[in-house]
PDB file of C-alpha atoms and ligand atoms in Angstrom:
ATOM      1  CA  UNK A   1       0.000   0.000   0.000  1.00  0.00           C
ATOM      2  CA  UNK A   2       1.277   3.456  -0.937  1.00  0.00           C
ATOM      3  CA  UNK A   3      -0.130   6.490   0.836  1.00  0.00           C
ATOM      4  CA  UNK A   4       0.332  10.245   0.930  1.00  0.00           C
ATOM      5  CA  UNK A   5      -0.104  12.046   4.256  1.00  0.00           C
ATOM      6  CA  UNK A   6      -1.525  15.493   3.673  1.00  0.00           C
ATOM      7  CA  UNK A   7      -1.972  18.165   6.348  1.00  0.00           C
ATOM      8  CA  UNK A   8      -0.855  21.622   7.413  1.00  0.00           C
ATOM      9  CA  UNK A   9       2.407  22.138   9.303  1.00  0.00           C
ATOM     10  CA  UNK A  10       1.768  20.875  12.832  1.00  0.00           C
ATOM     11  CA  UNK A  11      -1.301  18.817  11.869  1.00  0.00           C
ATOM     12  CA  UNK A  12       0.424  15.660  13.125  1.00  0.00           C
ATOM     13  CA  UNK A  13       1.768  13.992   9.966  1.00  0.00           C
ATOM     14  CA  UNK A  14       5.038  12.939  11.625  1.00  0.00           C
ATOM     15  CA  UNK A  15       3.242  11.814  14.795  1.00  0.00           C
ATOM     16  CA  UNK A  16       0.798   9.638  12.855  1.00  0.00           C
ATOM     17  CA  UNK A  17       3.523   8.321  10.549  1.00  0.00           C
ATOM     18  CA  UNK A  18       5.290   6.916  13.561  1.00  0.00           C
ATOM     19  CA  UNK A  19       2.134   4.989  14.664  1.00  0.00           C
ATOM     20  CA  UNK A  20       1.430   3.767  11.129  1.00  0.00           C
ATOM     21  CA  UNK A  21       5.008   2.567  10.676  1.00  0.00           C
ATOM     22  CA  UNK A  22       4.812   0.458  13.842  1.00  0.00           C
ATOM     23  CA  UNK A  23       1.493  -1.154  12.919  1.00  0.00           C
ATOM     24  CA  UNK A  24       1.479  -1.390   9.134  1.00  0.00           C
ATOM     25  CA  UNK A  25       5.212  -1.559   8.361  1.00  0.00           C
ATOM     26  CA  UNK A  26       5.069   1.062   5.606  1.00  0.00           C
ATOM     27  CA  UNK A  27       8.305   2.939   4.916  1.00  0.00           C
ATOM     28  CA  UNK A  28       8.087   6.506   6.213  1.00  0.00           C
ATOM     29  CA  UNK A  29       9.541   9.042   3.804  1.00  0.00           C
ATOM     30  CA  UNK A  30       9.577  12.636   5.054  1.00  0.00           C
ATOM     31  CA  UNK A  31      11.147  15.124   2.651  1.00  0.00           C
ATOM     32  CA  UNK A  32      11.549  17.589   5.545  1.00  0.00           C
ATOM     33  CA  UNK A  33      13.488  14.966   7.551  1.00  0.00           C
ATOM     34  CA  UNK A  34      15.703  14.173   4.550  1.00  0.00           C
ATOM     35  CA  UNK A  35      16.543  17.881   4.142  1.00  0.00           C
ATOM     36  CA  UNK A  36      17.246  18.242   7.876  1.00  0.00           C
ATOM     37  CA  UNK A  37      19.557  15.187   7.851  1.00  0.00           C
ATOM     38  CA  UNK A  38      21.438  16.756   4.949  1.00  0.00           C
ATOM     39  CA  UNK A  39      21.649  20.075   6.806  1.00  0.00           C
ATOM     40  CA  UNK A  40      23.124  18.305   9.844  1.00  0.00           C
ATOM     41  CA  UNK A  41      25.768  16.543   7.799  1.00  0.00           C
ATOM     42  CA  UNK A  42      26.550  19.709   5.837  1.00  0.00           C
ATOM     43  CA  UNK A  43      25.928  18.339   2.315  1.00  0.00           C
ATOM     44  CA  UNK A  44      25.421  20.619  -0.668  1.00  0.00           C
ATOM     45  CA  UNK A  45      21.740  19.637  -0.717  1.00  0.00           C
ATOM     46  CA  UNK A  46      21.406  20.549   2.968  1.00  0.00           C
ATOM     47  CA  UNK A  47      23.026  23.960   2.515  1.00  0.00           C
ATOM     48  CA  UNK A  48      20.778  24.726  -0.440  1.00  0.00           C
ATOM     49  CA  UNK A  49      17.583  23.546   1.312  1.00  0.00           C
ATOM     50  CA  UNK A  50      18.324  25.490   4.503  1.00  0.00           C
ATOM     51  CA  UNK A  51      17.918  28.847   2.815  1.00  0.00           C
ATOM     52  CA  UNK A  52      14.351  27.946   1.725  1.00  0.00           C
ATOM     53  CA  UNK A  53      13.382  26.187   4.947  1.00  0.00           C
ATOM     54  CA  UNK A  54      14.493  29.097   7.124  1.00  0.00           C
ATOM     55  CA  UNK A  55      12.113  31.285   5.139  1.00  0.00           C
ATOM     56  CA  UNK A  56       9.263  28.770   5.167  1.00  0.00           C
ATOM     57  CA  UNK A  57       9.332  28.489   1.373  1.00  0.00           C
ATOM     58  CA  UNK A  58       9.352  25.343  -0.738  1.00  0.00           C
ATOM     59  CA  UNK A  59      12.663  23.874  -1.852  1.00  0.00           C
ATOM     60  CA  UNK A  60      12.711  23.853  -5.705  1.00  0.00           C
ATOM     61  CA  UNK A  61      10.588  21.101  -7.282  1.00  0.00           C
ATOM     62  CA  UNK A  62      13.350  19.672  -9.465  1.00  0.00           C
ATOM     63  CA  UNK A  63      15.478  18.861  -6.419  1.00  0.00           C
ATOM     64  CA  UNK A  64      12.632  17.461  -4.338  1.00  0.00           C
ATOM     65  CA  UNK A  65      11.094  15.348  -7.103  1.00  0.00           C
ATOM     66  CA  UNK A  66      14.445  13.720  -7.997  1.00  0.00           C
ATOM     67  CA  UNK A  67      15.051  12.934  -4.371  1.00  0.00           C
ATOM     68  CA  UNK A  68      11.667  11.248  -3.909  1.00  0.00           C
ATOM     69  CA  UNK A  69      11.875   9.358  -7.201  1.00  0.00           C
ATOM     70  CA  UNK A  70      15.258   7.897  -6.205  1.00  0.00           C
ATOM     71  CA  UNK A  71      14.010   6.923  -2.752  1.00  0.00           C
ATOM     72  CA  UNK A  72      10.873   5.227  -4.114  1.00  0.00           C
ATOM     73  CA  UNK A  73      13.001   3.142  -6.483  1.00  0.00           C
ATOM     74  CA  UNK A  74      14.728   1.384  -3.568  1.00  0.00           C
ATOM     75  CA  UNK A  75      13.935  -2.234  -2.716  1.00  0.00           C
ATOM     76  CA  UNK A  76      12.552  -1.714   0.813  1.00  0.00           C
ATOM     77  CA  UNK A  77       9.912   0.653  -0.539  1.00  0.00           C
ATOM     78  CA  UNK A  78       8.984  -1.667  -3.390  1.00  0.00           C
ATOM     79  CA  UNK A  79       8.583  -4.540  -0.960  1.00  0.00           C
ATOM     80  CA  UNK A  80       6.738  -2.830   1.911  1.00  0.00           C
ATOM     81  CA  UNK A  81       4.999   0.194   0.393  1.00  0.00           C
ATOM     82  CA  UNK A  82       5.390   3.783   1.561  1.00  0.00           C
ATOM     83  CA  UNK A  83       3.830   6.730   3.285  1.00  0.00           C
ATOM     84  CA  UNK A  84       4.964  10.088   2.019  1.00  0.00           C
ATOM     85  CA  UNK A  85       5.027  12.852   4.633  1.00  0.00           C
ATOM     86  CA  UNK A  86       5.462  16.372   3.259  1.00  0.00           C
ATOM     87  CA  UNK A  87       5.394  15.367  -0.412  1.00  0.00           C
ATOM     88  CA  UNK A  88       3.712  16.281  -2.728  1.00  0.00           C
ATOM     89  CA  UNK A  89       3.314  19.931  -1.716  1.00  0.00           C
ATOM     90  CA  UNK A  90       1.996  21.440  -4.936  1.00  0.00           C
ATOM     91  CA  UNK A  91       0.321  20.373  -8.166  1.00  0.00           C
ATOM     92  CA  UNK A  92       3.583  19.904 -10.063  1.00  0.00           C
ATOM     93  CA  UNK A  93       4.927  17.499  -7.423  1.00  0.00           C
ATOM     94  CA  UNK A  94       1.612  15.593  -7.336  1.00  0.00           C
ATOM     95  CA  UNK A  95       1.630  15.141 -11.113  1.00  0.00           C
ATOM     96  CA  UNK A  96       5.284  14.082 -11.117  1.00  0.00           C
ATOM     97  CA  UNK A  97       4.584  11.533  -8.380  1.00  0.00           C
ATOM     98  CA  UNK A  98       1.801  10.038 -10.479  1.00  0.00           C
ATOM     99  CA  UNK A  99       4.324   9.557 -13.296  1.00  0.00           C
ATOM    100  CA  UNK A 100       6.726   7.452 -11.249  1.00  0.00           C
ATOM    101  CA  UNK A 101       4.495   5.722  -8.696  1.00  0.00           C
ATOM    102  CA  UNK A 102       0.941   4.626  -7.965  1.00  0.00           C
ATOM    103  CA  UNK A 103      -0.629   6.293  -4.935  1.00  0.00           C
ATOM    104  CA  UNK A 104      -3.453   4.248  -3.349  1.00  0.00           C
ATOM    105  CA  UNK A 105      -4.820   6.881  -0.985  1.00  0.00           C
ATOM    106  CA  UNK A 106      -4.279  10.337   0.434  1.00  0.00           C
ATOM    107  CA  UNK A 107      -4.883  10.600   4.174  1.00  0.00           C
ATOM    108  CA  UNK A 108      -5.771  14.215   4.887  1.00  0.00           C
ATOM    109  CA  UNK A 109      -5.174  15.132   8.537  1.00  0.00           C
ATOM    110  CA  UNK A 110      -7.592  17.974   9.066  1.00  0.00           C
ATOM    111  CA  UNK A 111      -6.916  20.179  12.107  1.00  0.00           C
ATOM    112  CA  UNK A 112      -8.229  23.675  12.925  1.00  0.00           C
ATOM    113  CA  UNK A 113      -5.726  26.364  11.937  1.00  0.00           C
ATOM    114  CA  UNK A 114      -5.815  28.121  15.297  1.00  0.00           C
ATOM    115  CA  UNK A 115      -4.062  25.320  17.175  1.00  0.00           C
ATOM    116  CA  UNK A 116      -1.183  24.884  14.720  1.00  0.00           C
ATOM    117  CA  UNK A 117       1.095  27.700  15.906  1.00  0.00           C
ATOM    118  CA  UNK A 118       1.034  26.475  19.516  1.00  0.00           C
ATOM    119  CA  UNK A 119       1.634  22.870  18.471  1.00  0.00           C
ATOM    120  CA  UNK A 120       4.623  23.737  16.316  1.00  0.00           C
ATOM    121  CA  UNK A 121       6.287  26.215  18.663  1.00  0.00           C
ATOM    122  CA  UNK A 122       5.825  23.751  21.545  1.00  0.00           C
ATOM    123  CA  UNK A 123       7.306  20.816  19.644  1.00  0.00           C
ATOM    124  CA  UNK A 124      10.525  19.193  20.833  1.00  0.00           C
ATOM    125  CA  UNK A 125      12.256  16.484  18.796  1.00  0.00           C
ATOM    126  CA  UNK A 126      14.555  13.703  20.008  1.00  0.00           C
ATOM    127  CA  UNK A 127      18.053  13.926  18.510  1.00  0.00           C
ATOM    128  CA  UNK A 128      18.477  10.194  18.890  1.00  0.00           C
ATOM    129  CA  UNK A 129      15.238   8.489  17.758  1.00  0.00           C
ATOM    130  CA  UNK A 130      13.519  11.379  15.938  1.00  0.00           C
ATOM    131  CA  UNK A 131      10.256  11.112  17.929  1.00  0.00           C
ATOM    132  CA  UNK A 132       8.477  14.434  18.496  1.00  0.00           C
ATOM    133  CA  UNK A 133       6.649  15.619  21.610  1.00  0.00           C
ATOM    134  CA  UNK A 134       4.749  18.676  22.693  1.00  0.00           C
ATOM    135  CA  UNK A 135       6.110  20.451  25.783  1.00  0.00           C
ATOM    136  CA  UNK A 136       2.712  20.019  27.448  1.00  0.00           C
ATOM    137  CA  UNK A 137       3.217  16.216  27.357  1.00  0.00           C
ATOM    138  CA  UNK A 138       6.714  16.381  28.821  1.00  0.00           C
ATOM    139  CA  UNK A 139       5.903  17.760  32.285  1.00  0.00           C
ATOM    140  CA  UNK A 140       9.256  19.499  32.556  1.00  0.00           C
ATOM    141  CA  UNK A 141      11.247  16.404  31.506  1.00  0.00           C
ATOM    142  CA  UNK A 142      14.125  17.503  29.256  1.00  0.00           C
ATOM    143  CA  UNK A 143      15.093  14.160  27.683  1.00  0.00           C
ATOM    144  CA  UNK A 144      13.187  11.841  25.338  1.00  0.00           C
ATOM    145  CA  UNK A 145      10.690   9.719  27.334  1.00  0.00           C
ATOM    146  CA  UNK A 146      11.215   6.913  24.802  1.00  0.00           C
ATOM    147  CA  UNK A 147      15.001   6.592  24.643  1.00  0.00           C
ATOM    148  CA  UNK A 148      16.538   9.212  26.962  1.00  0.00           C
ATOM    149  CA  UNK A 149      18.010  11.131  23.987  1.00  0.00           C
ATOM    150  CA  UNK A 150      18.505  14.892  23.961  1.00  0.00           C
ATOM    151  CA  UNK A 151      15.490  16.994  22.902  1.00  0.00           C
ATOM    152  CA  UNK A 152      15.846  20.017  20.622  1.00  0.00           C
ATOM    153  CA  UNK A 153      13.690  22.595  18.847  1.00  0.00           C
ATOM    154  CA  UNK A 154      13.763  22.741  15.039  1.00  0.00           C
ATOM    155  CA  UNK A 155      15.266  25.927  13.526  1.00  0.00           C
ATOM    156  CA  UNK A 156      12.090  26.556  11.520  1.00  0.00           C
ATOM    157  CA  UNK A 157       9.787  26.181  14.558  1.00  0.00           C
ATOM    158  CA  UNK A 158       9.763  29.882  15.418  1.00  0.00           C
ATOM    159  CA  UNK A 159       6.657  32.115  15.042  1.00  0.00           C
ATOM    160  CA  UNK A 160       7.958  34.088  12.039  1.00  0.00           C
ATOM    161  CA  UNK A 161       8.892  31.025   9.962  1.00  0.00           C
ATOM    162  CA  UNK A 162       5.731  29.188  11.026  1.00  0.00           C
ATOM    163  CA  UNK A 163       3.576  32.088   9.711  1.00  0.00           C
ATOM    164  CA  UNK A 164       5.302  31.731   6.386  1.00  0.00           C
ATOM    165  CA  UNK A 165       5.020  27.911   6.353  1.00  0.00           C
ATOM    166  CA  UNK A 166       1.288  28.201   6.990  1.00  0.00           C
ATOM    167  CA  UNK A 167       0.919  30.745   4.165  1.00  0.00           C
ATOM    168  CA  UNK A 168       2.830  28.414   1.835  1.00  0.00           C
ATOM    169  CA  UNK A 169       0.581  25.517   2.840  1.00  0.00           C
ATOM    170  CA  UNK A 170      -2.694  27.328   2.284  1.00  0.00           C
ATOM    171  CA  UNK A 171      -1.594  28.952  -0.970  1.00  0.00           C
ATOM    172  CA  UNK A 172       0.192  25.988  -2.579  1.00  0.00           C
ATOM    173  CA  UNK A 173      -0.562  22.681  -0.871  1.00  0.00           C
ATOM    174  CA  UNK A 174      -4.098  22.616   0.559  1.00  0.00           C
ATOM    175  CA  UNK A 175      -5.740  22.352  -2.861  1.00  0.00           C
ATOM    176  CA  UNK A 176      -4.190  18.922  -3.342  1.00  0.00           C
ATOM    177  CA  UNK A 177      -7.281  17.763  -1.415  1.00  0.00           C
ATOM    178  CA  UNK A 178      -9.149  18.434  -4.597  1.00  0.00           C
ATOM    179  CA  UNK A 179      -6.540  16.690  -6.769  1.00  0.00           C
ATOM    180  CA  UNK A 180      -6.851  13.457  -4.759  1.00  0.00           C
ATOM    181  CA  UNK A 181     -10.605  13.960  -4.253  1.00  0.00           C
ATOM    182  CA  UNK A 182     -11.108  14.010  -8.023  1.00  0.00           C
ATOM    183  CA  UNK A 183      -9.207  10.712  -8.257  1.00  0.00           C
ATOM    184  CA  UNK A 184     -11.436   9.191  -5.544  1.00  0.00           C
ATOM    185  CA  UNK A 185      -8.391   8.718  -3.298  1.00  0.00           C
ATOM    186  CA  UNK A 186      -8.975  11.308  -0.582  1.00  0.00           C
ATOM    187  CA  UNK A 187      -9.651  10.087   2.979  1.00  0.00           C
ATOM    188  CA  UNK A 188     -10.307  13.083   5.183  1.00  0.00           C
ATOM    189  CA  UNK A 189      -9.647  12.562   8.891  1.00  0.00           C
ATOM    190  CA  UNK A 190     -11.540  15.205  10.897  1.00  0.00           C
ATOM    191  CA  UNK A 191      -9.416  15.579  14.041  1.00  0.00           C
ATOM    192  CA  UNK A 192     -11.309  18.196  16.063  1.00  0.00           C
ATOM    193  CA  UNK A 193      -9.464  18.277  19.377  1.00  0.00           C
ATOM    194  CA  UNK A 194      -8.701  14.555  19.430  1.00  0.00           C
ATOM    195  CA  UNK A 195      -5.348  13.499  20.853  1.00  0.00           C
ATOM    196  CA  UNK A 196      -2.748  11.546  18.829  1.00  0.00           C
ATOM    197  CA  UNK A 197      -4.033   8.065  19.849  1.00  0.00           C
ATOM    198  CA  UNK A 198      -7.614   8.870  18.936  1.00  0.00           C
ATOM    199  CA  UNK A 199      -6.584  10.342  15.602  1.00  0.00           C
ATOM    200  CA  UNK A 200      -4.609   7.180  14.947  1.00  0.00           C
ATOM    201  CA  UNK A 201      -7.682   4.993  15.608  1.00  0.00           C
ATOM    202  CA  UNK A 202      -9.484   6.848  12.815  1.00  0.00           C
ATOM    203  CA  UNK A 203      -6.549   6.493  10.430  1.00  0.00           C
ATOM    204  CA  UNK A 204      -6.140   2.825  11.308  1.00  0.00           C
ATOM    205  CA  UNK A 205      -9.793   2.104  10.491  1.00  0.00           C
ATOM    206  CA  UNK A 206      -9.333   3.825   7.179  1.00  0.00           C
ATOM    207  CA  UNK A 207      -6.141   1.902   6.311  1.00  0.00           C
ATOM    208  CA  UNK A 208      -7.702  -1.436   7.265  1.00  0.00           C
ATOM    209  CA  UNK A 209     -10.459  -0.744   4.780  1.00  0.00           C
ATOM    210  CA  UNK A 210      -7.894  -0.028   2.083  1.00  0.00           C
ATOM    211  CA  UNK A 211      -5.765  -3.130   2.726  1.00  0.00           C
TER     212      UNK A 211
HETATM  213  P1  AP5 B   1       8.313  19.442   6.969  1.00  0.00           P
HETATM  214  O1  AP5 B   1       9.396  18.848   7.753  1.00  0.00           O
HETATM  215  O2  AP5 B   1       7.511  18.562   6.059  1.00  0.00           O
HETATM  216  O3  AP5 B   1       7.364  20.236   7.970  1.00  0.00           O
HETATM  217  P2  AP5 B   1       5.798  20.588   7.935  1.00  0.00           P
HETATM  218  O4  AP5 B   1       4.996  20.130   6.788  1.00  0.00           O
HETATM  219  O5  AP5 B   1       5.790  22.038   8.205  1.00  0.00           O
HETATM  220  O6  AP5 B   1       5.223  19.699   9.021  1.00  0.00           O
HETATM  221  P3  AP5 B   1       5.662  19.569  10.490  1.00  0.00           P
HETATM  222  O7  AP5 B   1       6.794  18.582  10.583  1.00  0.00           O
HETATM  223  O8  AP5 B   1       5.889  20.911  11.123  1.00  0.00           O
HETATM  224  O9  AP5 B   1       4.338  19.035  11.161  1.00  0.00           O
HETATM  225  P4  AP5 B   1       3.675  17.602  11.326  1.00  0.00           P
HETATM  226  O10 AP5 B   1       2.370  17.620  10.610  1.00  0.00           O
HETATM  227  O11 AP5 B   1       4.619  16.482  11.003  1.00  0.00           O
HETATM  228  O12 AP5 B   1       3.377  17.645  12.888  1.00  0.00           O
HETATM  229  P5  AP5 B   1       3.924  16.759  14.104  1.00  0.00           P
HETATM  230  O13 AP5 B   1       3.448  15.347  13.996  1.00  0.00           O
HETATM  231  O14 AP5 B   1       5.382  16.962  14.364  1.00  0.00           O
HETATM  232  O15 AP5 B   1       8.869  20.619   6.035  1.00  0.00           O
HETATM  233  C1  AP5 B   1       9.774  21.595   6.513  1.00  0.00           C
HETATM  234  C2  AP5 B   1      10.299  22.437   5.339  1.00  0.00           C
HETATM  235  O16 AP5 B   1      11.024  21.597   4.413  1.00  0.00           O
HETATM  236  C3  AP5 B   1       9.245  23.126   4.475  1.00  0.00           C
HETATM  237  O17 AP5 B   1       8.859  24.367   5.038  1.00  0.00           O
HETATM  238  C4  AP5 B   1       9.997  23.268   3.127  1.00  0.00           C
HETATM  239  O18 AP5 B   1      10.879  24.383   3.166  1.00  0.00           O
HETATM  240  C5  AP5 B   1      10.835  22.005   3.058  1.00  0.00           C
HETATM  241  N1  AP5 B   1      10.143  20.911   2.331  1.00  0.00           N
HETATM  242  C6  AP5 B   1       9.721  19.717   2.854  1.00  0.00           C
HETATM  243  N2  AP5 B   1       9.109  18.967   1.927  1.00  0.00           N
HETATM  244  C7  AP5 B   1       9.130  19.697   0.769  1.00  0.00           C
HETATM  245  C8  AP5 B   1       8.616  19.468  -0.545  1.00  0.00           C
HETATM  246  N3  AP5 B   1       7.932  18.356  -0.858  1.00  0.00           N
HETATM  247  N4  AP5 B   1       8.801  20.435  -1.482  1.00  0.00           N
HETATM  248  C9  AP5 B   1       9.470  21.575  -1.185  1.00  0.00           C
HETATM  249  N5  AP5 B   1       9.961  21.864   0.041  1.00  0.00           N
HETATM  250  C10 AP5 B   1       9.789  20.932   1.023  1.00  0.00           C
HETATM  251  O19 AP5 B   1       3.094  17.449  15.292  1.00  0.00           O
HETATM  252  C11 AP5 B   1       3.322  18.808  15.657  1.00  0.00           C
HETATM  253  C12 AP5 B   1       3.194  18.969  17.181  1.00  0.00           C
HETATM  254  O20 AP5 B   1       1.853  18.706  17.593  1.00  0.00           O
HETATM  255  C13 AP5 B   1       4.069  18.018  17.992  1.00  0.00           C
HETATM  256  O21 AP5 B   1       4.548  18.708  19.107  1.00  0.00           O
HETATM  257  C14 AP5 B   1       3.104  16.890  18.393  1.00  0.00           C
HETATM  258  O22 AP5 B   1       3.496  16.306  19.601  1.00  0.00           O
HETATM  259  C15 AP5 B   1       1.785  17.636  18.527  1.00  0.00           C
HETATM  260  N6  AP5 B   1       0.614  16.830  18.139  1.00  0.00           N
HETATM  261  C16 AP5 B   1       0.515  15.980  17.080  1.00  0.00           C
HETATM  262  N7  AP5 B   1      -0.714  15.443  17.015  1.00  0.00           N
HETATM  263  C17 AP5 B   1      -1.421  15.999  18.055  1.00  0.00           C
HETATM  264  C18 AP5 B   1      -2.762  15.867  18.508  1.00  0.00           C
HETATM  265  N8  AP5 B   1      -3.628  15.028  17.882  1.00  0.00           N
HETATM  266  N9  AP5 B   1      -3.160  16.596  19.585  1.00  0.00           N
HETATM  267  C19 AP5 B   1      -2.286  17.436  20.217  1.00  0.00           C
HETATM  268  N10 AP5 B   1      -0.991  17.600  19.829  1.00  0.00           N
HETATM  269  C20 AP5 B   1      -0.563  16.892  18.750  1.00  0.00           C
HETATM  270 ZN1   ZN B   2      14.221   9.381  21.586  1.00  0.00          ZN
END
């Protein structure tokens, strides 16, 4: 099964991907994570992407599409299927993806805009295992509850960059709902104020139907 996770910054794509990976075994491919790994190791790709990410703009399509196409060609993905987190982010990327792979469904994580800023600015990520938490769940604990690793805040999780990321999402990405809706592949998950586990129960039901 191949799925696309759609949703605004902070909607919970990464959080849900981690549940789905454990239960369904799909390979999690996050373009944002790939760029951040490259930034950490100082590659040319990382240096180039940083400039766009710091401004909350999209990294150029040619770079991102090549990267995803290469990753999807690998054996683990072919064998186990994938979930794409953060790709596609505009119509061009969606059309390119359809040229090199077959998407079975688009899971649209629908969260009210007014809680996104708080979620993102309160996010802390584990340097060791990559799991993300909200400060309200941590109760003052400063290490990862899962593995004891160091927690950090992403460079682009500051109010100014988040404003810009949200603008980019609503002007360039949100209409992909329609693209996948027209193909009969859209599965909208209305999250309201449900916590991560409850949201996952809805997604799980949806994926079991698709299997
Ligand atoms: P990317 O890394 O993809 O970031 P994003 O889309 O902005 O998404 P986030 O990672 O911020 O949010 P999320 O939905 O994963 O939320 P999470 O689960 O962590 O992209 C970053 C940048 O890279 C882009 O701006 C762009 O520059 C570049 N880029 C990436 N892909 C690209 C592409 N295809 N083309 C061009 N450029 C690209 O949850 C957020 C917080 O909320 C956490 O603290 C979590 O604990 C909490 N939370 C989650 N679920 C719940 C819940 N149900 N209730 C309460 N709290 C919750
Ligand atoms: Zn950890």
